Tab-separated table of C-alpha atoms in Angstrom:
chain	number	residue	atom	x	y	z
H	9	MET	CA	121.057	90.072	87.404
H	10	ILE	CA	124.382	89.482	89.156
H	11	LYS	CA	126.127	91.011	86.145
H	12	ALA	CA	123.719	93.962	86.060
H	13	VAL	CA	124.031	94.741	89.775
H	14	LEU	CA	127.819	94.336	89.746
H	15	THR	CA	127.931	96.777	86.836
H	16	GLU	CA	125.710	99.259	88.686
H	17	ARG	CA	124.416	98.563	92.187
H	18	ARG	CA	121.589	101.060	91.699
H	19	MET	CA	120.070	98.727	89.080
H	20	GLY	CA	118.608	96.459	91.785
H	21	ALA	CA	116.421	99.352	92.941
H	22	SER	CA	115.651	100.462	89.385
H	23	LEU	CA	114.221	97.072	88.412
H	24	LEU	CA	112.203	96.798	91.628
H	25	ARG	CA	110.654	100.169	90.795
H	26	LEU	CA	110.094	99.125	87.161
H	27	PHE	CA	108.071	96.127	88.370
H	28	PHE	CA	105.995	98.345	90.680
H	29	HIS	CA	105.289	100.771	87.827
H	30	ASP	CA	104.278	97.845	85.619
H	31	CYS	CA	101.895	96.252	88.113
H	32	PHE	CA	100.038	99.466	88.992
H	33	VAL	CA	99.047	100.036	85.343
H	34	GLN	CA	96.869	97.307	83.747
H	35	GLY	CA	98.358	94.782	86.182
H	36	CYS	CA	101.688	92.917	85.991
H	37	ASP	CA	101.612	92.443	82.224
H	38	GLY	CA	104.875	93.912	80.934
H	39	SER	CA	103.025	96.873	79.426
H	40	ILE	CA	105.626	99.329	80.757
H	41	LEU	CA	108.261	97.655	78.586
H	42	LEU	CA	106.548	98.536	75.282
H	43	ASP	CA	108.112	101.315	73.204
H	44	ASP	CA	106.082	103.956	71.391
H	45	VAL	CA	105.605	103.050	67.716
H	46	PRO	CA	104.740	106.275	65.853
H	47	ALA	CA	104.223	104.466	62.542
H	48	THR	CA	101.252	102.551	63.966
H	49	ASN	CA	100.143	105.271	66.412
H	50	PHE	CA	100.977	102.943	69.316
H	51	THR	CA	101.690	104.858	72.516
H	52	GLY	CA	103.336	103.096	75.444
H	53	GLU	CA	103.710	104.136	79.074
H	54	LYS	CA	107.327	105.296	79.027
H	55	THR	CA	106.472	108.958	78.397
H	56	ALA	CA	103.954	109.193	81.265
H	57	PHE	CA	104.955	111.806	83.846
H	58	PRO	CA	105.909	109.260	86.581
H	59	ASN	CA	108.045	107.331	84.052
H	60	VAL	CA	109.650	109.747	81.593
H	61	ASN	CA	113.405	110.236	82.140
H	62	SER	CA	112.929	108.296	85.361
H	63	VAL	CA	112.161	104.572	85.073
H	64	ARG	CA	115.150	102.595	83.868
H	65	GLY	CA	116.557	99.108	83.476
H	66	PHE	CA	114.938	98.256	80.147
H	67	GLU	CA	118.272	97.150	78.663
H	68	VAL	CA	118.759	94.645	81.478
H	69	ILE	CA	115.346	93.090	80.754
H	70	ASP	CA	116.234	93.025	77.028
H	71	ASP	CA	119.482	91.203	77.808
H	72	ILE	CA	117.746	88.617	80.022
H	73	LYS	CA	114.989	88.089	77.439
H	74	ARG	CA	117.540	87.568	74.654
H	75	ASN	CA	119.317	84.875	76.666
H	76	VAL	CA	116.086	83.171	77.757
H	77	GLU	CA	114.705	83.158	74.187
H	78	TYR	CA	117.914	81.548	72.963
H	79	VAL	CA	117.511	78.478	75.172
H	80	CYS	CA	113.720	78.475	75.633
H	81	PRO	CA	111.965	80.357	72.802
H	82	GLY	CA	108.375	81.518	73.169
H	83	VAL	CA	107.823	80.256	76.713
H	84	VAL	CA	108.842	82.847	79.321
H	85	SER	CA	106.995	86.170	79.279
H	86	CYS	CA	108.570	89.578	79.719
H	87	ALA	CA	106.132	90.126	82.596
H	88	ASP	CA	107.525	87.093	84.441
H	89	ILE	CA	111.112	88.111	83.672
H	90	LEU	CA	110.441	91.521	85.235
H	91	ALA	CA	108.843	89.922	88.321
H	92	LEU	CA	111.875	87.654	88.785
H	93	ALA	CA	114.361	90.463	88.120
H	94	ALA	CA	112.716	92.569	90.838
H	95	ARG	CA	113.163	89.743	93.326
H	96	GLU	CA	116.776	89.059	92.336
H	97	GLY	CA	117.652	92.742	92.592
H	98	THR	CA	116.243	92.784	96.113
H	99	VAL	CA	118.149	89.641	97.124
H	100	LEU	CA	121.457	90.802	95.627
H	101	LEU	CA	121.305	93.979	97.723
H	102	GLY	CA	120.769	91.994	100.923
H	103	GLY	CA	116.992	91.781	101.032
H	104	PRO	CA	114.663	88.805	101.431
H	105	SER	CA	113.844	86.209	98.800
H	106	TRP	CA	110.442	84.795	97.930
H	107	ALA	CA	108.798	82.324	95.580
H	108	VAL	CA	107.526	84.322	92.596
H	109	PRO	CA	104.282	82.893	91.190
H	110	LEU	CA	104.809	82.506	87.434
H	111	GLY	CA	102.658	82.154	84.341
H	112	ARG	CA	101.930	85.802	83.534
H	113	ARG	CA	101.534	86.607	79.861
H	114	ASP	CA	102.437	89.847	78.106
H	115	SER	CA	99.945	92.530	77.164
H	116	THR	CA	99.472	93.687	73.589
H	117	THR	CA	98.324	97.077	74.916
H	118	ALA	CA	99.624	99.827	77.173
H	119	SER	CA	97.960	102.760	78.931
H	120	LEU	CA	99.595	106.171	79.022
H	121	ASP	CA	96.506	107.551	80.761
H	122	GLY	CA	96.630	104.749	83.329
H	123	ALA	CA	100.292	105.435	84.062
H	124	ASN	CA	99.521	109.119	84.576
H	125	SER	CA	96.535	108.442	86.844
H	126	ASP	CA	97.265	105.214	88.740
H	127	LEU	CA	100.892	105.527	89.848
H	128	PRO	CA	101.062	107.173	93.302
H	129	GLY	CA	103.141	110.329	93.175
H	130	PRO	CA	105.570	111.816	95.705
H	131	THR	CA	103.209	114.671	96.649
H	132	LEU	CA	100.329	112.462	97.855
H	133	ASN	CA	99.134	112.585	101.462
H	134	LEU	CA	98.439	109.459	103.520
H	135	THR	CA	94.722	109.322	102.665
H	136	GLU	CA	95.539	109.529	98.962
H	137	LEU	CA	98.277	106.909	99.244
H	138	ILE	CA	95.971	104.493	101.059
H	139	GLN	CA	93.304	105.017	98.383
H	140	SER	CA	95.801	104.544	95.549
H	141	PHE	CA	96.891	101.193	96.987
H	142	ALA	CA	93.314	100.186	97.861
H	143	ASN	CA	92.447	100.692	94.189
H	144	LYS	CA	94.851	97.795	93.522
H	145	SER	CA	93.484	95.694	96.428
H	146	LEU	CA	96.517	96.477	98.582
H	147	SER	CA	96.055	97.315	102.271
H	148	PRO	CA	97.586	100.164	104.307
H	149	ARG	CA	99.963	97.570	105.755
H	150	ASP	CA	100.988	96.584	102.204
H	151	LEU	CA	101.531	100.279	101.429
H	152	THR	CA	103.800	100.751	104.434
H	153	ALA	CA	105.761	97.555	103.747
H	154	LEU	CA	106.175	98.172	100.012
H	155	SER	CA	107.311	101.747	100.675
H	156	GLY	CA	110.273	100.183	102.479
H	157	ALA	CA	111.682	99.495	99.004
H	158	HIS	CA	112.896	103.086	99.353
H	159	THR	CA	115.670	101.685	101.517
H	160	ILE	CA	117.483	101.453	98.150
H	161	GLY	CA	117.521	103.670	95.087
H	162	PHE	CA	117.671	107.364	94.329
H	163	SER	CA	115.244	110.181	93.590
H	164	GLN	CA	115.545	113.282	91.432
H	165	CYS	CA	115.448	116.766	92.950
H	166	VAL	CA	112.245	117.618	91.062
H	167	PHE	CA	110.384	114.976	93.108
H	168	PHE	CA	111.469	116.180	96.571
H	169	ARG	CA	112.116	119.908	96.109
H	170	ASP	CA	108.768	120.942	97.594
H	171	HIS	CA	109.307	118.679	100.622
H	172	ILE	CA	112.698	120.130	101.552
H	173	TYR	CA	111.747	123.774	101.014
H	174	ASN	CA	108.086	123.962	102.054
H	175	ASP	CA	107.178	121.086	104.394
H	176	THR	CA	107.485	121.512	108.158
H	177	ASN	CA	107.581	117.815	109.100
H	178	ILE	CA	111.237	117.432	108.123
H	179	ASP	CA	114.403	117.576	110.228
H	180	PRO	CA	115.803	121.098	109.597
H	181	ALA	CA	119.433	119.971	109.389
H	182	PHE	CA	118.482	117.207	106.954
H	183	ALA	CA	116.552	119.674	104.779
H	184	ALA	CA	119.432	122.154	104.807
H	185	ASP	CA	121.854	119.440	103.703
H	186	LEU	CA	119.587	118.358	100.831
H	187	ARG	CA	119.157	121.925	99.593
H	188	ARG	CA	122.851	122.028	98.700
H	189	SER	CA	122.287	119.587	95.829
H	190	CYS	CA	118.676	120.543	95.031
H	191	PRO	CA	118.314	124.279	94.285
H	192	ALA	CA	114.995	125.998	94.973
H	193	PRO	CA	114.236	127.397	91.488
H	194	ALA	CA	112.153	125.026	89.345
H	195	GLY	CA	114.204	123.793	86.392
H	196	SER	CA	117.475	124.167	88.277
H	197	GLY	CA	119.091	120.828	89.105
H	198	ASP	CA	115.821	118.944	88.522
H	199	THR	CA	117.581	115.665	87.673
H	200	ASN	CA	120.168	115.805	90.485
H	201	LEU	CA	120.090	112.463	92.294
H	202	THR	CA	119.934	111.882	96.051
H	203	PRO	CA	119.712	108.481	97.770
H	204	LEU	CA	116.318	107.691	99.314
H	205	ASP	CA	118.169	106.188	102.308
H	206	ALA	CA	121.458	108.017	102.838
H	207	GLN	CA	122.718	105.598	105.513
H	208	THR	CA	122.746	102.373	103.462
H	209	ARG	CA	121.878	103.421	99.936
H	210	PHE	CA	122.847	100.118	98.325
H	211	VAL	CA	121.698	97.760	101.092
H	212	PHE	CA	118.155	96.434	101.344
H	213	ASP	CA	117.499	96.727	105.090
H	214	ASN	CA	114.984	98.389	107.406
H	215	ALA	CA	116.919	101.682	107.735
H	216	TYR	CA	114.178	103.511	105.814
H	217	TYR	CA	111.877	103.305	108.842
H	218	PRO	CA	114.142	104.891	111.484
H	219	ASN	CA	114.656	107.651	108.896
H	220	LEU	CA	110.896	108.270	108.916
H	221	VAL	CA	110.797	108.362	112.735
H	222	ALA	CA	113.644	110.899	112.652
H	223	ARG	CA	111.730	112.979	110.052
H	224	ARG	CA	114.464	112.315	107.523
H	225	ALA	CA	112.380	110.977	104.632
H	226	LEU	CA	113.456	112.257	101.228
H	227	LEU	CA	109.947	112.294	99.746
H	228	HIS	CA	106.842	113.998	101.111
H	229	SER	CA	104.853	110.801	100.448
H	230	ASP	CA	107.306	108.737	102.517
H	231	GLN	CA	107.122	111.057	105.536
H	232	GLU	CA	103.322	110.808	105.355
H	233	LEU	CA	103.672	107.226	106.665
H	234	PHE	CA	105.007	108.669	109.939
H	235	ASN	CA	103.207	111.919	110.546
H	236	GLY	CA	100.931	111.452	113.547
H	237	ALA	CA	98.452	109.110	111.869
H	238	ALA	CA	97.434	105.486	111.471
H	239	GLN	CA	100.695	104.037	110.107
H	240	ASP	CA	103.000	105.465	112.805
H	241	GLU	CA	102.889	102.367	114.988
H	242	LEU	CA	103.703	100.004	112.112
H	243	VAL	CA	106.625	102.231	111.084
H	244	ARG	CA	107.947	101.975	114.663
H	245	GLN	CA	107.566	98.180	114.543
H	246	TYR	CA	109.478	97.906	111.260
H	247	SER	CA	112.167	100.218	112.684
H	248	ALA	CA	112.741	97.825	115.555
H	249	ASP	CA	112.221	94.505	113.753
H	250	SER	CA	113.771	93.953	110.335
H	251	ALA	CA	112.457	90.354	110.225
H	252	LEU	CA	108.891	91.645	110.542
H	253	PHE	CA	109.515	94.156	107.750
H	254	PHE	CA	111.046	91.494	105.499
H	255	ALA	CA	108.118	89.117	106.098
H	256	ASP	CA	105.520	91.790	105.373
H	257	PHE	CA	107.458	93.064	102.351
H	258	VAL	CA	107.550	89.557	100.852
H	259	ALA	CA	103.821	89.057	101.412
H	260	ALA	CA	103.048	92.444	99.851
H	261	MET	CA	105.339	91.834	96.862
H	262	ILE	CA	103.601	88.522	96.107
H	263	LYS	CA	100.231	90.248	96.443
H	264	MET	CA	101.314	93.095	94.160
H	265	GLY	CA	102.722	90.618	91.660
H	266	ASN	CA	99.258	89.058	91.432
H	267	ILE	CA	97.495	92.242	90.280
H	268	SER	CA	95.428	91.402	87.186
H	269	PRO	CA	97.824	89.023	85.435
H	270	LEU	CA	97.080	87.856	81.898
H	271	THR	CA	96.867	84.053	81.860
H	272	GLY	CA	95.613	81.243	79.647
H	273	SER	CA	95.148	82.541	76.104
H	274	ALA	CA	95.026	86.210	77.088
H	275	GLY	CA	97.894	88.351	75.858
H	276	GLU	CA	100.949	86.700	74.339
H	277	ILE	CA	104.562	85.736	74.999
H	278	ARG	CA	106.485	88.582	73.381
H	279	ARG	CA	109.596	87.695	71.428
H	280	ASN	CA	110.971	91.185	72.022
H	281	CYS	CA	109.865	92.900	75.244
H	282	ARG	CA	109.688	96.300	73.541
H	283	VAL	CA	107.126	95.441	70.844
H	284	VAL	CA	104.052	93.256	70.446
H	285	ASN	CA	104.604	90.201	68.264
H	286	SER	CA	102.379	91.339	65.406
H	287	SER	CA	104.686	94.285	64.809
C-alpha cells in the first residue's frame, strides 16, 4: 500500500471506495473484484452503473494478493485484503487507524442487480440516503461519518453536473468555478475529475465538513447532510472536532466491514481475486 500510494496518492481514496462498494452489495465478500466471464455467462459487478469506468484499484489488490499467496497460499481472502487495504490507504493519507476484524471468505457469486440497486447514488436526498444505509444496518450517524471519506478522492463531472447547474443550496462562486471544468451539455466532459475536497485533496482530515457548512459540497448527496435537517448539528460537531469525526469514522468502518461476511465453510479463499477457484 505504501508503494501504491506513493505511485498515486489518489489510490488511497480509490481503495476505500472499492471497499465501500464491495460491502454494500452482498456484504464484504470480495464480489466486486470478480471479472465478467462471458464463456460461462458469469456477470460481475464491475459494469454496474455506480462502478463502470469509475471504481478502480483492482491491480493493487491483485499485486497484494500475489505477494500474500506466495508466502501464505490459500489462507488470506481477497475480501480481507480489500478491508485491510482500505484501512492502510486511510492511514497513509493521514487518517485514523483501526483494528480490522478478519476471517472473511470470498464469494463465488456477484450481483450486478444488487450493485445497481443498493449503492447510494450522488442524486439521493437525505431521506433516501438514511434509508440506503439503514438497509445495511447503518445509522444516520454512520452515514454522516462514513461520508467524511469524501475528504479524499475525486469525482467525475457526470456525477455532480446537476448539482452545480440546477441546485440552489450551493455557494454561487463555488458553482461558477466548477462549471469551468464541467460543461453543462450531457456527454461533454463527463469524465473530467474534480477533487471532492479542494482544500486538502490528498489528506484525510475533517475539512469535508466545513465545506458542507459553507455549501461547498461537490455532490448533491453530500450537501444533503447539511441542508436544514437532522444531520446539520453532527456536521457542525465534526467540523469543529476532528477527533470526534475520526472516532465515529472508525466505529462506522468496523460496522460496515461486518456487513454479511462469509465465514466458516461459506464461500472460498480465492487464489486469484478476479475469478472463482473452480474457473
